[in-house]
């Protein structure tokens, strides 16, 4: 069964045999709160809407500003909203346009009052408020009814005679005329602290059309009295804006006084509750559904657990990735490169002197066995932070920005960066030679080149290596799944704890997962020795 439209819901509330209740809301979040509390409808109060803007209830906010707020309220709720439309913001013609705009924005009905534009709140000096001419107001009602598209849209005519100091006869005369002009319900308003005149009206009205009341002033009356009198709907007209004002005033004063948030935190809604009311979970779920892998957040994992023996006393109190180069640690430089490429989820795997690894925006995970284990154990520590698109690199690497940009542009599930122009004289540490399906013929740049093997043997099987793997690779989508599976398999083997990243790459290839090669020609450095450090400093300073 389809849910009835909001206008139909409002209409059936007005005509139901039950006493119905609607509660005031004045913006999206309060509308949501009203719905969550279980109310079947919302009163978009003119007083509360103007108050949340910080202006007076005298039509100081324009009607389009009101309608814009209503749109937010309707967007986040499913229950009907009845707008307090004041006098209709003008004459019959203004009301016609208002009704059409309200229908377009999913508003179920409008209540208009028989006063003059610009209106004044009924509780301010009511007796001096002139009423609308009866015939003119009837014409306005008829024009509104004639302009609605959905026959369920409701127009409630609000009788202000009692507020303006007229007697019950005038109130009845007007109510009857408004009903005859087409009003779907009558709102009879009173500012007395007792409900006498409302009950008198109910007795004489004899249920000719549904009656709506606003017991703001006669609030102490038992609700049962309204039910017994045959009232159709009660509007609790301003209680959320007033509750919000009290809470905001108390909170503001306390924070001002205490110059601290310590004692306020537990008294106010947690930030998580705000996220929940905003529907943050829905967005997270939608991101999973709609964001393609390349637009999904990219993360980076920096393997930097080792001390880095070749750097003498520079690593006495910090791991290699924290050694400064021209004033900035290697990890900080890596993080800057990642951020430039919109990679903001950066995780460093720490081991040796983990306490010294502090870089803004870089999270850490720890490999406590760094001294006795290989790189795959460090990689395993980072498994919980992997996303569908993850870049891996050693913590002693420096490279030009385009190297990372090009790697990220590559759509393959697994991609390694290989330097085809390496200089054998400049190699420090243990080089990872890359043997590939094709040499780096620049003319072939569009051709898919695949990695065959990474080895520290120069001249494996009598072949010259095609380059050096620089210690940077990227896995995305199925590549992440393959990497995770193969990593699990390797760690269960007797030698598992000693394996290094090249072993993982070779095993991935052996298991039938192709690894694409992205060739570069220089423009990178890994820092293994004091000599490298000097070169790195020159590169960083731009010498
Ligand atoms: C409003 O909520 O703005 C109303 C009801 O018009 S009352 O303030 O009680 O007049
Ligand atoms: Mg009002």
Coordinates of C-alpha atoms and ligand atoms in Angstrom, one line a residue:
X1 CA 0.0 0.0 0.0
X2 CA 1.4 3.4 -0.9
X3 CA 1.7 6.0 1.9
X4 CA -0.9 8.8 1.6
X5 CA 0.5 12.1 0.6
X6 CA 1.3 14.5 3.4
X7 CA -1.6 16.7 2.5
X8 CA -3.9 13.6 2.7
X9 CA -2.4 12.8 6.1
X10 CA -3.1 16.3 7.4
X11 CA -6.6 16.1 6.0
X12 CA -7.4 12.8 7.7
X13 CA -5.9 14.1 11.0
X14 CA -8.3 17.1 10.8
X15 CA -11.3 14.8 10.1
X16 CA -10.3 11.9 12.5
X17 CA -12.4 11.2 15.5
X18 CA -9.3 11.4 17.7
X19 CA -7.9 14.5 19.2
X20 CA -4.7 15.1 17.2
X21 CA -1.5 17.0 18.2
X22 CA 1.1 18.8 16.1
X23 CA 4.2 20.4 17.5
X24 CA 6.1 23.5 16.5
X25 CA 9.4 23.2 14.5
X26 CA 11.4 26.0 13.0
X27 CA 14.2 24.5 10.9
X28 CA 15.3 21.1 9.6
X29 CA 16.8 19.7 12.8
X30 CA 13.8 20.6 15.0
X31 CA 11.4 19.2 12.3
X32 CA 13.3 16.0 12.5
X33 CA 13.1 16.0 16.2
X34 CA 9.4 16.4 16.1
X35 CA 9.0 13.5 13.8
X36 CA 11.3 11.3 15.8
X37 CA 9.3 12.1 18.9
X38 CA 6.3 10.4 17.3
X39 CA 4.2 13.4 16.3
X40 CA 2.0 13.0 13.3
X41 CA 2.5 16.5 12.1
X42 CA 4.5 19.8 12.4
X43 CA 3.4 23.3 13.0
X44 CA 5.7 25.7 11.2
X45 CA 5.1 28.5 13.6
X46 CA 5.5 32.1 12.3
X47 CA 6.7 33.2 15.8
X48 CA 9.3 30.4 15.9
X49 CA 10.5 30.8 12.3
X50 CA 11.0 34.6 12.7
X51 CA 12.7 34.0 16.1
X52 CA 15.2 31.5 14.7
X53 CA 16.1 34.3 12.2
X54 CA 16.4 36.7 15.1
X55 CA 13.7 39.0 13.7
X56 CA 10.2 39.9 15.0
X57 CA 7.0 38.2 14.2
X58 CA 5.8 41.1 12.1
X59 CA 6.6 39.7 8.6
X60 CA 10.1 41.0 8.8
X61 CA 11.4 37.8 7.2
X62 CA 10.1 37.6 3.6
X63 CA 7.7 34.9 2.6
X64 CA 10.3 33.3 0.3
X65 CA 12.7 33.1 3.2
X66 CA 10.1 31.3 5.2
X67 CA 9.4 28.9 2.2
X68 CA 13.1 28.2 2.0
X69 CA 13.2 27.0 5.6
X70 CA 10.1 25.0 5.0
X71 CA 11.9 23.2 2.2
X72 CA 14.6 22.1 4.6
X73 CA 12.0 20.9 7.1
X74 CA 10.1 18.9 4.4
X75 CA 13.3 17.4 3.1
X76 CA 14.2 15.8 6.3
X77 CA 10.8 14.6 7.4
X78 CA 7.8 12.5 6.1
X79 CA 5.0 13.8 8.2
X80 CA 2.7 16.7 7.2
X81 CA 3.7 20.3 7.9
X82 CA 1.1 23.0 8.4
X83 CA 2.5 26.4 7.8
X84 CA 1.5 29.3 9.9
X85 CA 1.0 31.6 6.9
X86 CA 0.1 34.7 8.9
X87 CA -2.2 36.8 6.7
X88 CA -1.1 35.1 3.5
X89 CA 1.7 37.7 3.0
X90 CA -0.6 40.1 1.0
X91 CA -4.0 39.9 -0.7
X92 CA -5.7 37.0 -2.5
X93 CA -3.2 37.0 -5.3
X94 CA -0.2 36.6 -2.9
X95 CA -2.0 33.7 -1.3
X96 CA -2.5 32.0 -4.6
X97 CA 1.2 32.1 -5.3
X98 CA 2.0 31.0 -1.8
X99 CA -0.3 27.9 -2.1
X100 CA 1.4 26.9 -5.3
X101 CA 4.8 27.3 -3.9
X102 CA 3.9 25.4 -0.7
X103 CA 2.5 22.5 -2.8
X104 CA 5.7 22.4 -4.8
X105 CA 7.8 22.1 -1.7
X106 CA 5.7 19.3 -0.1
X107 CA 3.9 21.4 2.5
X108 CA 0.5 19.9 3.5
X109 CA -1.4 23.0 4.3
X110 CA -1.5 26.6 5.4
X111 CA -3.2 28.5 8.1
X112 CA -4.1 32.1 7.4
X113 CA -5.4 34.6 10.0
X114 CA -7.9 37.3 9.5
X115 CA -5.7 40.3 10.2
X116 CA -3.9 42.9 8.1
X117 CA -0.4 42.7 6.6
X118 CA 2.1 43.1 8.2
X119 CA 0.7 41.1 11.1
X120 CA 1.5 41.4 14.8
X121 CA 1.8 38.4 17.1
X122 CA -1.6 37.8 18.8
X123 CA -0.1 38.0 22.2
X124 CA 1.2 41.5 21.7
X125 CA -1.3 44.2 22.3
X126 CA -4.0 42.1 20.6
X127 CA -6.9 44.5 21.1
X128 CA -5.3 47.1 19.0
X129 CA -5.0 44.7 16.1
X130 CA -7.5 45.4 13.3
X131 CA -9.2 42.5 11.7
X132 CA -9.4 41.9 8.0
X133 CA -12.6 42.8 6.2
X134 CA -14.8 39.7 6.2
X135 CA -15.6 39.6 2.5
X136 CA -12.0 40.3 1.6
X137 CA -10.8 37.4 3.8
X138 CA -13.4 35.1 2.3
X139 CA -12.2 36.0 -1.2
X140 CA -8.7 35.2 -0.1
X141 CA -9.7 31.7 1.2
X142 CA -11.6 31.0 -2.0
X143 CA -8.6 32.1 -4.2
X144 CA -6.3 29.9 -2.2
X145 CA -8.6 26.9 -2.5
X146 CA -9.0 27.5 -6.3
X147 CA -5.3 27.6 -6.8
X148 CA -4.3 24.3 -5.1
X149 CA -3.5 21.4 -7.4
X150 CA -3.8 18.6 -4.8
X151 CA -7.4 18.4 -3.6
X152 CA -6.0 17.3 -0.2
X153 CA -4.0 20.5 0.5
X154 CA -5.6 22.1 3.5
X155 CA -6.4 25.8 4.2
X156 CA -7.1 26.5 7.8
X157 CA -8.8 29.8 8.5
X158 CA -7.8 31.4 11.8
X159 CA -10.3 33.5 13.6
X160 CA -8.7 36.4 15.5
X161 CA -12.0 38.0 16.7
X162 CA -11.5 37.0 20.4
X163 CA -7.9 38.1 20.3
X164 CA -8.9 41.5 18.9
X165 CA -11.5 42.0 21.6
X166 CA -14.7 41.0 19.7
X167 CA -17.3 38.8 21.2
X168 CA -18.1 35.1 20.6
X169 CA -20.9 36.1 18.1
X170 CA -18.4 37.8 15.8
X171 CA -16.1 34.8 16.1
X172 CA -18.9 32.5 15.1
X173 CA -20.0 34.8 12.3
X174 CA -16.6 34.8 10.8
X175 CA -15.9 31.1 11.3
X176 CA -19.2 30.3 9.4
X177 CA -18.3 32.7 6.6
X178 CA -14.8 31.2 6.3
X179 CA -16.1 27.7 6.3
X180 CA -18.6 28.7 3.6
X181 CA -15.8 30.2 1.5
X182 CA -14.0 26.9 1.5
X183 CA -11.8 26.7 4.6
X184 CA -11.1 23.1 5.5
X185 CA -10.9 23.9 9.2
X186 CA -11.2 26.8 11.6
X187 CA -8.5 27.8 14.1
X188 CA -10.1 29.6 17.0
X189 CA -7.5 31.6 19.0
X190 CA -7.7 32.9 22.5
X191 CA -5.2 34.6 24.8
X192 CA -7.0 34.0 28.0
X193 CA -5.4 31.9 30.7
X194 CA -8.6 29.8 31.0
X195 CA -10.3 28.0 28.1
X196 CA -13.8 29.4 28.7
X197 CA -14.3 31.3 25.5
X198 CA -12.8 28.4 23.4
X199 CA -15.2 25.9 25.1
X200 CA -18.1 28.3 24.5
X201 CA -17.2 28.6 20.8
X202 CA -17.0 24.8 20.6
X203 CA -20.4 24.4 22.1
X204 CA -22.0 26.9 19.7
X205 CA -20.1 25.8 16.6
X206 CA -21.6 22.4 16.8
X207 CA -18.9 20.6 14.8
X208 CA -19.7 22.3 11.5
X209 CA -16.1 21.9 10.5
X210 CA -12.9 20.7 12.3
X211 CA -11.6 23.1 14.9
X212 CA -8.0 23.7 15.7
X213 CA -6.8 25.4 18.9
X214 CA -3.5 26.8 20.3
X215 CA -3.5 26.5 24.1
X216 CA -0.3 28.5 24.7
X217 CA -2.0 30.8 27.2
X218 CA -4.5 28.3 28.7
X219 CA -1.8 25.6 28.9
X220 CA -2.9 24.4 32.3
X221 CA -6.2 23.1 31.0
X222 CA -6.3 19.3 31.1
X223 CA -6.1 17.9 27.5
X224 CA -9.2 15.8 28.3
X225 CA -11.2 19.0 28.3
X226 CA -10.4 19.7 24.7
X227 CA -11.2 16.1 23.7
X228 CA -14.5 16.3 25.5
X229 CA -15.3 19.6 23.7
X230 CA -14.8 18.0 20.3
X231 CA -11.6 19.8 19.3
X232 CA -10.0 18.3 16.3
X233 CA -6.4 19.3 16.6
X234 CA -4.2 20.9 19.3
X235 CA -1.1 22.9 18.2
X236 CA 1.7 23.1 20.7
X237 CA 2.9 26.2 19.1
X238 CA 6.3 27.4 20.3
X239 CA 7.7 24.9 22.7
X240 CA 10.8 23.8 20.8
X241 CA 12.1 27.3 20.1
X242 CA 11.6 28.2 23.8
X243 CA 13.3 25.0 24.9
X244 CA 16.2 25.7 22.6
X245 CA 16.5 29.3 23.8
X246 CA 16.6 28.2 27.5
X247 CA 19.2 25.5 26.7
X248 CA 21.4 27.9 24.6
X249 CA 21.2 30.7 27.2
X250 CA 22.3 28.4 30.0
X251 CA 25.1 26.8 27.9
X252 CA 26.4 30.1 26.7
X253 CA 26.5 31.6 30.2
X254 CA 28.2 28.5 31.7
X255 CA 30.9 28.4 29.0
X256 CA 31.5 32.1 29.4
X257 CA 31.7 31.8 33.2
X258 CA 33.9 28.7 33.3
X259 CA 36.1 29.4 30.3
X260 CA 36.1 25.6 29.9
X261 CA 34.1 22.9 28.3
X262 CA 34.8 20.3 30.9
X263 CA 31.5 20.5 32.8
X264 CA 29.3 21.3 29.8
X265 CA 30.2 18.3 27.6
X266 CA 28.0 15.7 29.3
X267 CA 25.0 18.1 29.5
X268 CA 24.6 18.7 25.8
X269 CA 24.0 16.5 22.8
X270 CA 27.1 14.7 21.7
X271 CA 28.5 15.6 18.3
X272 CA 27.6 12.1 17.2
X273 CA 24.0 12.8 17.9
X274 CA 24.2 15.9 15.6
X275 CA 25.7 13.6 12.9
X276 CA 22.9 11.1 13.4
X277 CA 20.2 13.8 13.1
X278 CA 21.9 15.0 9.9
X279 CA 21.7 11.5 8.4
X280 CA 25.5 11.1 8.2
X281 CA 25.1 7.3 8.0
X282 CA 23.1 7.4 4.9
X283 CA 25.8 9.4 3.2
X284 CA 28.5 6.9 4.2
X285 CA 26.4 4.1 2.8
X286 CA 25.7 6.1 -0.4
X287 CA 29.5 6.7 -0.8
X288 CA 30.1 3.0 -0.8
X289 CA 27.4 2.5 -3.4
X290 CA 28.1 5.4 -5.8
X291 CA 31.7 6.5 -5.5
X292 CA 33.8 4.7 -8.1
X293 CA 37.1 3.1 -6.8
X294 CA 39.2 6.0 -8.3
X295 CA 37.2 8.5 -6.4
X296 CA 37.1 6.5 -3.2
X297 CA 39.5 7.8 -0.5
X298 CA 43.0 6.9 -1.2
X299 CA 45.2 5.9 1.7
X300 CA 48.9 5.6 2.1
X301 CA 50.9 3.2 4.1
X302 CA 54.5 4.1 4.9
X303 CA 56.7 1.3 6.1
X304 CA 59.2 2.8 8.5
X305 CA 59.7 0.4 11.4
X306 CA 63.5 0.1 11.0
X307 CA 66.2 2.1 12.5
X308 CA 68.2 2.6 9.3
X309 CA 71.7 1.5 10.2
X310 CA 73.6 3.5 7.6
X311 CA 72.9 6.9 9.1
X312 CA 75.1 6.6 12.3
X313 CA 74.1 8.8 15.2
X314 CA 71.3 10.5 13.2
X315 CA 69.1 7.5 14.1
X316 CA 70.2 7.2 17.7
X317 CA 66.9 8.5 18.9
X318 CA 64.6 8.2 15.9
X319 CA 63.8 5.9 13.1
X320 CA 65.1 6.7 9.6
X321 CA 61.8 8.2 8.4
X322 CA 62.1 10.9 11.1
X323 CA 65.6 12.0 10.0
X324 CA 65.4 15.6 8.9
X325 CA 66.3 16.7 5.4
X326 CA 66.7 20.4 5.0
X327 CA 64.7 20.9 8.2
X328 CA 61.8 18.5 7.4
X329 CA 61.7 14.8 8.3
X330 CA 61.4 12.3 5.4
X331 CA 58.0 11.2 6.7
X332 CA 56.8 14.8 6.7
X333 CA 58.0 15.2 3.2
X334 CA 56.2 12.1 2.2
X335 CA 53.1 13.2 3.9
X336 CA 53.3 16.6 2.1
X337 CA 53.5 14.8 -1.3
X338 CA 50.6 12.6 -0.4
X339 CA 48.4 15.5 0.6
X340 CA 49.3 17.3 -2.6
X341 CA 47.7 14.4 -4.4
X342 CA 44.6 14.4 -2.2
X343 CA 45.8 11.3 -0.2
X344 CA 44.8 12.3 3.3
X345 CA 44.6 9.0 5.1
X346 CA 48.3 8.5 5.8
X347 CA 49.5 5.7 8.2
X348 CA 53.1 5.1 9.2
X349 CA 54.0 1.7 10.5
X350 CA 56.4 2.3 13.4
X351 CA 58.8 0.0 15.2
X352 CA 62.1 1.4 16.3
X353 CA 61.7 4.5 18.5
X354 CA 58.0 4.8 17.7
X355 CA 57.8 7.6 20.3
X356 CA 59.7 9.8 17.9
X357 CA 57.2 9.5 15.1
X358 CA 55.0 12.5 15.3
X359 CA 53.9 14.2 12.1
X360 CA 50.7 16.2 11.8
X361 CA 48.1 14.3 9.8
X362 CA 50.0 11.0 9.9
X363 CA 48.5 8.2 12.0
X364 CA 50.6 5.4 13.2
X365 CA 50.3 1.6 13.7
X366 CA 52.9 -0.3 15.5
X367 CA 54.9 -3.4 14.8
X368 CA 56.3 -4.4 18.2
X369 CA 58.4 -7.2 16.6
X370 CA 60.2 -4.8 14.2
X371 CA 63.6 -5.9 15.4
X372 CA 63.2 -9.6 14.5
X373 CA 60.6 -9.5 11.7
X374 CA 60.5 -8.6 8.1
X375 CA 58.4 -6.0 6.2
X376 CA 55.4 -8.2 5.7
X377 CA 54.8 -8.3 9.5
X378 CA 54.8 -4.5 9.4
X379 CA 52.5 -4.5 6.4
X380 CA 50.1 -6.8 8.3
X381 CA 50.0 -4.3 11.1
X382 CA 48.6 -1.8 8.6
X383 CA 45.8 -4.1 7.2
X384 CA 43.0 -2.5 9.2
X385 CA 43.7 0.9 7.6
X386 CA 43.8 -0.3 4.0
X387 CA 41.1 1.2 1.7
X388 CA 40.0 0.2 -1.7
X389 CA 42.8 2.3 -3.1
X390 CA 46.1 2.3 -1.2
X391 CA 49.6 3.4 -1.9
X392 CA 52.5 1.7 -0.2
X393 CA 56.0 3.0 0.2
X394 CA 59.1 2.7 2.2
X395 CA 59.8 5.3 4.8
X396 CA 63.1 6.4 3.4
X397 CA 61.9 7.5 0.0
X398 CA 61.9 10.9 -1.7
X399 CA 60.4 11.5 -5.1
X400 CA 59.1 14.2 -7.3
X401 CA 55.3 14.9 -7.2
X402 CA 54.6 13.7 -10.7
X403 CA 55.8 10.2 -9.7
X404 CA 52.9 9.8 -7.3
X405 CA 50.4 11.6 -9.6
X406 CA 51.2 9.2 -12.4
X407 CA 51.0 6.2 -10.1
X408 CA 47.5 7.3 -8.9
X409 CA 46.4 7.9 -12.5
X410 CA 47.1 4.3 -13.4
X411 CA 43.9 2.3 -13.4
X412 CA 45.5 -1.2 -12.9
X413 CA 44.7 -3.2 -9.7
X414 CA 48.4 -3.4 -8.9
X415 CA 51.1 -1.0 -10.1
X416 CA 54.8 -0.6 -9.2
X417 CA 57.0 2.3 -10.0
X418 CA 60.3 1.3 -11.7
X419 CA 63.2 3.6 -12.5
X420 CA 64.6 2.6 -15.9
X421 CA 67.4 5.1 -15.8
X422 CA 69.2 4.1 -12.6
X423 CA 72.9 4.7 -12.2
X424 CA 74.7 1.6 -10.9
X425 CA 77.4 3.8 -9.3
X426 CA 74.8 5.6 -7.2
X427 CA 73.2 2.6 -5.6
X428 CA 73.4 2.3 -1.9
X429 CA 71.8 -0.5 0.2
X430 CA 70.3 -3.5 -1.5
X431 CA 68.8 -2.6 -4.8
X432 CA 65.5 -4.2 -5.9
X433 CA 66.1 -4.9 -9.5
X434 CA 63.0 -5.1 -11.6
X435 CA 62.7 -7.6 -14.5
X436 CA 59.8 -6.6 -16.7
X437 CA 57.9 -7.8 -19.7
X438 CA 59.3 -5.0 -21.8
X439 CA 62.2 -2.6 -21.4
X440 CA 61.4 1.1 -21.1
X441 CA 61.3 2.1 -24.7
X442 CA 59.8 5.6 -24.4
X443 CA 58.1 5.0 -27.7
X444 CA 56.1 2.2 -26.1
X445 CA 54.8 4.3 -23.3
X446 CA 51.2 3.3 -23.8
X447 CA 52.0 -0.4 -23.9
X448 CA 51.1 -2.4 -20.8
X449 CA 54.4 -3.4 -19.2
X450 CA 54.2 -6.1 -16.6
X451 CA 56.5 -6.9 -13.8
X452 CA 58.1 -10.3 -14.0
X453 CA 60.2 -10.4 -10.9
X454 CA 61.9 -8.2 -8.3
X455 CA 65.3 -9.4 -7.2
X456 CA 68.5 -8.0 -5.7
X457 CA 70.4 -10.2 -8.2
X458 CA 71.8 -8.1 -11.1
X459 CA 71.8 -10.4 -14.2
X460 CA 69.1 -12.8 -13.1
X461 CA 68.9 -15.7 -15.7
X462 CA 71.5 -13.8 -17.7
X463 CA 69.2 -10.8 -18.3
X464 CA 69.9 -7.2 -17.5
X465 CA 67.3 -5.8 -15.2
X466 CA 64.9 -3.3 -16.8
X467 CA 65.1 -1.0 -13.9
X468 CA 64.9 -0.6 -10.1
X469 CA 61.7 -0.8 -8.2
X470 CA 61.8 2.3 -6.2
X471 CA 59.8 1.0 -3.2
X472 CA 56.5 2.5 -4.2
X473 CA 53.4 0.6 -5.3
X474 CA 49.7 1.0 -5.4
X475 CA 46.8 -1.5 -5.0
X476 CA 43.2 -0.8 -5.8
X477 CA 40.0 -2.8 -5.8
X478 CA 40.8 -6.4 -6.6
X479 CA 44.5 -5.6 -6.2
X480 CA 43.9 -4.9 -2.5
X481 CA 41.9 -8.1 -2.1
X482 CA 44.7 -10.1 -3.8
X483 CA 47.4 -8.5 -1.7
X484 CA 45.5 -9.2 1.5
X485 CA 45.0 -12.8 0.6
X486 CA 48.5 -13.4 -0.5
X487 CA 49.9 -11.6 2.5
X488 CA 47.8 -13.9 4.8
X489 CA 49.1 -17.0 2.9
X490 CA 52.7 -15.9 3.2
X491 CA 52.6 -15.0 6.9
X492 CA 51.4 -18.6 7.7
X493 CA 54.5 -20.1 6.1
X494 CA 57.5 -20.9 8.3
X495 CA 59.6 -18.1 6.7
X496 CA 56.6 -15.8 6.8
X497 CA 57.9 -13.4 9.4
X498 CA 61.1 -12.7 7.5
X499 CA 59.6 -11.9 4.1
X500 CA 60.1 -8.5 2.5
X501 CA 57.9 -6.6 0.1
X502 CA 59.7 -7.9 -3.1
X503 CA 58.7 -11.4 -1.9
X504 CA 55.1 -10.3 -1.8
X505 CA 55.3 -8.8 -5.3
X506 CA 56.8 -12.0 -6.6
X507 CA 54.2 -14.1 -4.9
X508 CA 51.4 -12.0 -6.3
X509 CA 52.8 -12.5 -9.8
X510 CA 53.1 -16.3 -9.2
X511 CA 49.5 -16.4 -8.0
X512 CA 48.4 -14.9 -11.4
X513 CA 47.9 -11.3 -10.3
X514 CA 49.5 -9.1 -13.0
X515 CA 51.4 -6.1 -11.7
X516 CA 51.6 -3.2 -14.0
X517 CA 54.9 -1.2 -14.3
X518 CA 55.0 2.5 -14.3
X519 CA 58.4 3.5 -15.6
X520 CA 60.2 6.7 -14.5
X521 CA 63.6 8.0 -15.3
X522 CA 65.3 9.2 -12.1
X523 CA 63.7 11.9 -9.9
X524 CA 63.7 9.8 -6.7
X525 CA 66.0 8.7 -4.0
X526 CA 66.1 6.3 -1.1
X527 CA 68.1 7.4 1.9
X528 CA 70.4 4.6 3.0
X529 CA 73.6 6.3 3.8
X530 CA 75.1 9.6 4.9
X531 CA 76.0 10.2 1.2
X532 CA 72.4 9.7 0.2
X533 CA 71.4 12.1 2.9
X534 CA 73.7 14.8 1.5
X535 CA 72.2 14.3 -2.0
X536 CA 68.7 14.3 -0.6
X537 CA 69.4 17.6 1.1
X538 CA 70.6 19.1 -2.2
X539 CA 67.5 17.9 -3.9
X540 CA 65.2 19.2 -1.2
X541 CA 66.9 22.6 -1.3
X542 CA 66.6 22.6 -5.1
X543 CA 70.4 22.8 -5.6
Ligands
LIG1 C1 2.6 31.1 16.0 O1 3.1 30.1 16.5 O2 3.3 31.9 15.3 C2 1.2 31.5 16.1 C3 0.5 31.0 17.3 O3 0.7 32.2 15.3 S1 0.6 32.2 18.4 O4 1.9 32.7 18.6 O5 0.0 31.5 19.6 O6 -0.3 33.2 18.0
LIG2 MG1 1.9 33.1 14.1

